[in-house]
mmCIF file of C-alpha atoms in Angstrom:
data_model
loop_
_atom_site.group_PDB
_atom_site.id
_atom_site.type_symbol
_atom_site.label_atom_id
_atom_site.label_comp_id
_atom_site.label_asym_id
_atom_site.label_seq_id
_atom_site.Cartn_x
_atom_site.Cartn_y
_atom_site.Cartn_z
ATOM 1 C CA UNK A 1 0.218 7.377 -13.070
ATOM 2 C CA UNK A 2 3.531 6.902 -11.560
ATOM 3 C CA UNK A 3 5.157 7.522 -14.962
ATOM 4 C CA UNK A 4 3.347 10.434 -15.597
ATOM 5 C CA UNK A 5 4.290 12.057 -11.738
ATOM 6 C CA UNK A 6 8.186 11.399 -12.789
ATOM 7 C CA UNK A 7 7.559 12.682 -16.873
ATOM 8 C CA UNK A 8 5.187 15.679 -16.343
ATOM 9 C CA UNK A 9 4.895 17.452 -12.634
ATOM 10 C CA UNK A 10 8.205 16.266 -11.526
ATOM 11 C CA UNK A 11 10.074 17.600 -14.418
ATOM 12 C CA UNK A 12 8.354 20.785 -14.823
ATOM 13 C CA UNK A 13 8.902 21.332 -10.856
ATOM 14 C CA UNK A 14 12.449 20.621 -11.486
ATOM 15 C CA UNK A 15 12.989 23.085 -14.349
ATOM 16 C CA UNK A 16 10.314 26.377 -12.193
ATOM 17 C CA UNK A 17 13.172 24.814 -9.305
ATOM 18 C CA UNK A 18 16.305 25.151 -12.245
ATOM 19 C CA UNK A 19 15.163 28.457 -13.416
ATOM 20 C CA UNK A 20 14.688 29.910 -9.697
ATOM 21 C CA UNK A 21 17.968 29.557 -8.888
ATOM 22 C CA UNK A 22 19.017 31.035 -12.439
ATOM 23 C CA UNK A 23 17.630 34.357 -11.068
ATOM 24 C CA UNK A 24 17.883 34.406 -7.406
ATOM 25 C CA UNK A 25 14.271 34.153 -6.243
ATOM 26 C CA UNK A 26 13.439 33.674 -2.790
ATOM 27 C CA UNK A 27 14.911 30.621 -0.536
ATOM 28 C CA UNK A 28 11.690 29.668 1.059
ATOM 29 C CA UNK A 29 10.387 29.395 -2.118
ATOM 30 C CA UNK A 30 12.664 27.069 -3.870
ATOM 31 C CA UNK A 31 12.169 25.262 -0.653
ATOM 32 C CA UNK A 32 8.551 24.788 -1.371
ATOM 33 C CA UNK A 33 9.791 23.496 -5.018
ATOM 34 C CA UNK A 34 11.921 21.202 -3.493
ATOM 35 C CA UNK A 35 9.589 19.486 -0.867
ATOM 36 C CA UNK A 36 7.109 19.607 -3.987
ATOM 37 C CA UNK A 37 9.586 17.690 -6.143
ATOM 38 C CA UNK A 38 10.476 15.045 -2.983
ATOM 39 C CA UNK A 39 7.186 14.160 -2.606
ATOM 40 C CA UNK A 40 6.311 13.729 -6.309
ATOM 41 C CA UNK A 41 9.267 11.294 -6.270
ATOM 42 C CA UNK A 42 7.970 9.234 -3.351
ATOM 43 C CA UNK A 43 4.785 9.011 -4.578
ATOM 44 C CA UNK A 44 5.701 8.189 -8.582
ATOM 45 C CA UNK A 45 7.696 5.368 -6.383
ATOM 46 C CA UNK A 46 4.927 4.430 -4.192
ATOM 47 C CA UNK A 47 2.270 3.949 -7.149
ATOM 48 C CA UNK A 48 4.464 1.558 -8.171
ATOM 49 C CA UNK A 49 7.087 0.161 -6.314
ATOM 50 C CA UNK A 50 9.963 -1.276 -8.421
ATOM 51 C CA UNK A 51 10.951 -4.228 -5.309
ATOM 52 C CA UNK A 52 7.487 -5.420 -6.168
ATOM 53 C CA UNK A 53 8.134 -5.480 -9.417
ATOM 54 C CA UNK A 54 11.411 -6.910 -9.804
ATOM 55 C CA UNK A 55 11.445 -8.880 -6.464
ATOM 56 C CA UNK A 56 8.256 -9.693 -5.821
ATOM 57 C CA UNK A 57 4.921 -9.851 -3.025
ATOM 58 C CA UNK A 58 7.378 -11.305 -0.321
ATOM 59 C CA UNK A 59 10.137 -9.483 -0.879
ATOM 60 C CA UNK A 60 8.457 -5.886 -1.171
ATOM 61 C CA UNK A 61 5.787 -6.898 1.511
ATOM 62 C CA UNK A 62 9.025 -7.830 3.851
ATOM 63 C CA UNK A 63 10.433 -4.535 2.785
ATOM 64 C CA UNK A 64 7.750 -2.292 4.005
ATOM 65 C CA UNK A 65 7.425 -4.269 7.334
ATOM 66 C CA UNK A 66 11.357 -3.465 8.271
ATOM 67 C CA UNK A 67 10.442 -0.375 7.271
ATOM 68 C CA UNK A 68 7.260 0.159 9.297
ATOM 69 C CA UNK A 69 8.853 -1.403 12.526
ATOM 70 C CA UNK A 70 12.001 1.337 12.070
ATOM 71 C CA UNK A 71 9.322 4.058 12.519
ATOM 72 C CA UNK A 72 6.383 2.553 13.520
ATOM 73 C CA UNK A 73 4.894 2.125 17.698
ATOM 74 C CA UNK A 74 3.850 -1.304 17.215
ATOM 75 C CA UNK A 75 5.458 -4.638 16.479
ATOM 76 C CA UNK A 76 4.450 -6.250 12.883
ATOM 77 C CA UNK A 77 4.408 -9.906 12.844
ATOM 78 C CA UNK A 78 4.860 -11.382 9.293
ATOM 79 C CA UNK A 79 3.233 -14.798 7.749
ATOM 80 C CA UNK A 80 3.732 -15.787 4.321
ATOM 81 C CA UNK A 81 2.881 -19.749 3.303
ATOM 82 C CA UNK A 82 2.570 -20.735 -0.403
ATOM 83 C CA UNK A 83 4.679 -17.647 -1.824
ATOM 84 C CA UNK A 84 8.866 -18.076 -2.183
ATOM 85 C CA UNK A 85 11.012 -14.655 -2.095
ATOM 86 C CA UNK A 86 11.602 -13.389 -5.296
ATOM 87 C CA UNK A 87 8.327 -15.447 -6.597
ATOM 88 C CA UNK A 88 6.370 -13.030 -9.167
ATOM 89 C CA UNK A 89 3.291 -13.464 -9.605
ATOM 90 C CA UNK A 90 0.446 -12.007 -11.760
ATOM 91 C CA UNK A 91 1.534 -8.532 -11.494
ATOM 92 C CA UNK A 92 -2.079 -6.890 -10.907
ATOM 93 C CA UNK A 93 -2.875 -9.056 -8.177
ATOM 94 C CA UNK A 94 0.546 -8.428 -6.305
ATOM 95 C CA UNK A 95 -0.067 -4.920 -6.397
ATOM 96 C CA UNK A 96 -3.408 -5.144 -5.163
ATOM 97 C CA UNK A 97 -2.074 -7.510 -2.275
ATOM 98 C CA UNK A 98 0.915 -4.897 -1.557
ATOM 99 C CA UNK A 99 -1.672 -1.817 -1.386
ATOM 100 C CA UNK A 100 -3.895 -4.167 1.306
ATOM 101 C CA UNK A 101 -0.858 -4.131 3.125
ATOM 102 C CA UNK A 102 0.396 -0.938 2.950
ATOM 103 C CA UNK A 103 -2.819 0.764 3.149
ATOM 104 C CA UNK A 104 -4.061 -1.307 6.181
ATOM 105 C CA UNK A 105 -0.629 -0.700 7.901
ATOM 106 C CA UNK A 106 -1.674 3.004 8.055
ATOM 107 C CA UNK A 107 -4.999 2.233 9.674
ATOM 108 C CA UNK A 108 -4.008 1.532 13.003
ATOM 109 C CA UNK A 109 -5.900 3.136 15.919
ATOM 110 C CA UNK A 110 -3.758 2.675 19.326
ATOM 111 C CA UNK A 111 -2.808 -0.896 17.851
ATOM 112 C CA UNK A 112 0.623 -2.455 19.730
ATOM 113 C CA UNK A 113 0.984 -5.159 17.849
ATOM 114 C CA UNK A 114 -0.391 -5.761 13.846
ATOM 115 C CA UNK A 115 -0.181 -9.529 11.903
ATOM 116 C CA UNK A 116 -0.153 -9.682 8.040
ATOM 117 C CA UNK A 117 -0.794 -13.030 6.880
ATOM 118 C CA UNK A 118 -0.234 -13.553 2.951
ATOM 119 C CA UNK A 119 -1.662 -17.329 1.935
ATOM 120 C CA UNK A 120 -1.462 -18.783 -1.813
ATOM 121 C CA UNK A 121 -3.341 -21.986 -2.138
ATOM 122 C CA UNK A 122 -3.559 -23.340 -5.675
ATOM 123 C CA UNK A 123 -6.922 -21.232 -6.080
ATOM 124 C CA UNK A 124 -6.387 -17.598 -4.326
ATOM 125 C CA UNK A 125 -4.596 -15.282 -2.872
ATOM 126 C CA UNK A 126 -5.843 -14.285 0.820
ATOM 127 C CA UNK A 127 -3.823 -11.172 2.697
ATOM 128 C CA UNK A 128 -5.083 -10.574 5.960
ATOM 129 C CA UNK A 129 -3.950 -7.550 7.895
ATOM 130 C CA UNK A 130 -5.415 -7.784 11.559
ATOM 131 C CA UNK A 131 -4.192 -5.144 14.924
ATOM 132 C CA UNK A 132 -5.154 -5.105 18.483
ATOM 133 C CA UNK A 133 -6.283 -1.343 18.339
ATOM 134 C CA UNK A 134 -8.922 0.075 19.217
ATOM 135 C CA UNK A 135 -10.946 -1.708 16.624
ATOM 136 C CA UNK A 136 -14.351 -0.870 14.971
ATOM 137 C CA UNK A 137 -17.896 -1.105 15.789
ATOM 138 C CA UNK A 138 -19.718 -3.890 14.191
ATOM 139 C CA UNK A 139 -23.541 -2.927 15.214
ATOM 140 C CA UNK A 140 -24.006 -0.340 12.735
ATOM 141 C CA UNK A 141 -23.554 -1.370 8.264
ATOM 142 C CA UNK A 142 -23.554 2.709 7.881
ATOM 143 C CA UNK A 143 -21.069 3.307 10.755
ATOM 144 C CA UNK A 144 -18.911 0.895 9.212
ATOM 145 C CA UNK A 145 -19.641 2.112 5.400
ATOM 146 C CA UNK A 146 -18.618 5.582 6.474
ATOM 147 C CA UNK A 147 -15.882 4.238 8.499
ATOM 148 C CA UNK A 148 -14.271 2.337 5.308
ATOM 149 C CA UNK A 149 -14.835 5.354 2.989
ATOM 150 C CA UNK A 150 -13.563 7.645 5.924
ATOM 151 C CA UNK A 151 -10.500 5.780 6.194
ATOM 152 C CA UNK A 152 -9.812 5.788 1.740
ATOM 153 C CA UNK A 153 -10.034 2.164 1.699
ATOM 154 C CA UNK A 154 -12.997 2.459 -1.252
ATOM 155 C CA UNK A 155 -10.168 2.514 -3.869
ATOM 156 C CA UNK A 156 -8.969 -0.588 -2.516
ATOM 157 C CA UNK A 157 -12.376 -2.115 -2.627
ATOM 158 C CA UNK A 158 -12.325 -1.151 -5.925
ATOM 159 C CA UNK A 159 -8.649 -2.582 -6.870
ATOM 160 C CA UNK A 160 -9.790 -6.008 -5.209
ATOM 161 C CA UNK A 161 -13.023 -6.401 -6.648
ATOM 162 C CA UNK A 162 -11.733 -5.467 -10.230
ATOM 163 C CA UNK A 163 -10.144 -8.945 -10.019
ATOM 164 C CA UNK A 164 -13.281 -10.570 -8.719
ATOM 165 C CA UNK A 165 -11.811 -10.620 -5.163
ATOM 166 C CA UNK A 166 -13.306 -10.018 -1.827
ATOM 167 C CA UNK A 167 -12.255 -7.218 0.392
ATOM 168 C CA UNK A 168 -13.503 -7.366 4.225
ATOM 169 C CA UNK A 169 -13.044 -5.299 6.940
ATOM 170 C CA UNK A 170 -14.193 -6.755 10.429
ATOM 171 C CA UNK A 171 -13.787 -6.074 14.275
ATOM 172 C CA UNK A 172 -11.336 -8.808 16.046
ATOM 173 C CA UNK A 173 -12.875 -11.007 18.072
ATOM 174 C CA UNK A 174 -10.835 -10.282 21.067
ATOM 175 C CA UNK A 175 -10.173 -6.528 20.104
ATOM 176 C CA UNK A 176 -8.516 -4.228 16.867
ATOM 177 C CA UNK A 177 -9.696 -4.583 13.079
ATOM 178 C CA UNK A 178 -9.343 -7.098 10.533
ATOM 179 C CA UNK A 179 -8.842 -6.415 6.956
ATOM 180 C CA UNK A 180 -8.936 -9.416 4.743
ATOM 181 C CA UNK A 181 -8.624 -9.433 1.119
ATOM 182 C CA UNK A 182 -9.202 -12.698 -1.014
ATOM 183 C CA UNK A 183 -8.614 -12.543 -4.762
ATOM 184 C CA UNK A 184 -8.668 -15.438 -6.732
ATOM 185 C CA UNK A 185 -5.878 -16.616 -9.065
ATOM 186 C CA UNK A 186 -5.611 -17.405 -12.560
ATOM 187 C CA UNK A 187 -6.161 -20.824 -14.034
ATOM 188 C CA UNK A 188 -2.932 -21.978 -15.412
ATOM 189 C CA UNK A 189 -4.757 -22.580 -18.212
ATOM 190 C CA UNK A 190 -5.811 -18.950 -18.691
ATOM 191 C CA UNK A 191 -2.492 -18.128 -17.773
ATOM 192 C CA UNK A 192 -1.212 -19.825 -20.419
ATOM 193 C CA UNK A 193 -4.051 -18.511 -23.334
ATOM 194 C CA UNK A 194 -2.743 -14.761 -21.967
#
């Protein structure tokens, strides 16, 4: 996908925005083009993050913390055991543990304060993303089946049970939401037969 956003929409944006200019059509238009084109380019990059890539869960994850507490209202507190910086690993499942992140850093309601915890043991991979926000209610499966879907966190059910992993969403004990996302890691013996 995030090929195709830089190959096909982005480039034919970029030529409408090319051949605009050629003939003097309006400004507010070409402005339109151009916030089109920006926001093609952050979301080819998005889809697929080159510092994950190239750098790694840790390094990517760390990334979009600094990033979050530059703009963000609440103070991100960061936990990684069992992963180095610059470690890659299988490169489906550290997407799928980035997008937990990143998605449940944008599903904060009135939260001050937001943990990520990212644990490798020798069989899985568990992220937990957890805020002291407002939190959801726990009395109702439906209330919280509409919540999830409300909040577009289906695809990542999706993502984390395509690599027979767990995805959980919960109200904290105290107060705020937990997400938690277990997938389970390959054998190094199937590793090694891939």
């Amino acid at each position: 996908i995030s090929a195709y956003l830089h190959d096909e929409p982005l480039q034919k944006v970029a030529y409408a925005l090319a051949q605009m200019r050629e003939r003097a059509l309006p400004e507010d238009l070409a402005k339109l083009l151009e916030e089109v084109a920006k926001d093609l380019r952050n979301t080819s990059a998005s889809l697929s993050p080159e510092l994950l890539r190239n750098n790694g869960l840790v390094t990517a994850v760390s990334w979009m913390v600094d990033e979050q507490q530059r703009r963000g209202p609440f103070q991100i507190f960061l936990d990684i055991q069992g992963l180095e910086e610059n470690e890659l690993i299988d490169e489906d499942i550290q997407l799928a543990a980035y997008r937990v992140v990143q998605e449940a850093l944008r599903k904060h309601a009135n939260a001050r304060a937001v943990w990520i915890r990212i644990a490798r043991t020798r069989a899985q991979l568990e992220i937990a993303v957890e805020d002291n926000g407002v939190g959801i209610q726990s009395t109702m499966a439906d209330k919280n089946r509409r919540l999830e879907e409300g909040l577009g966190l289906r695809g990542l059910r999706q993502r984390v049970s395509g690599l027979n992993g767990k995805l959980t969403i919960l109200p904290r004990a105290s107060r705020g939401t937990a997400v938690i996302a277990t997938i389970p890691l390959p054998t190094p013996t199937a590793q090694a037969a891939g």
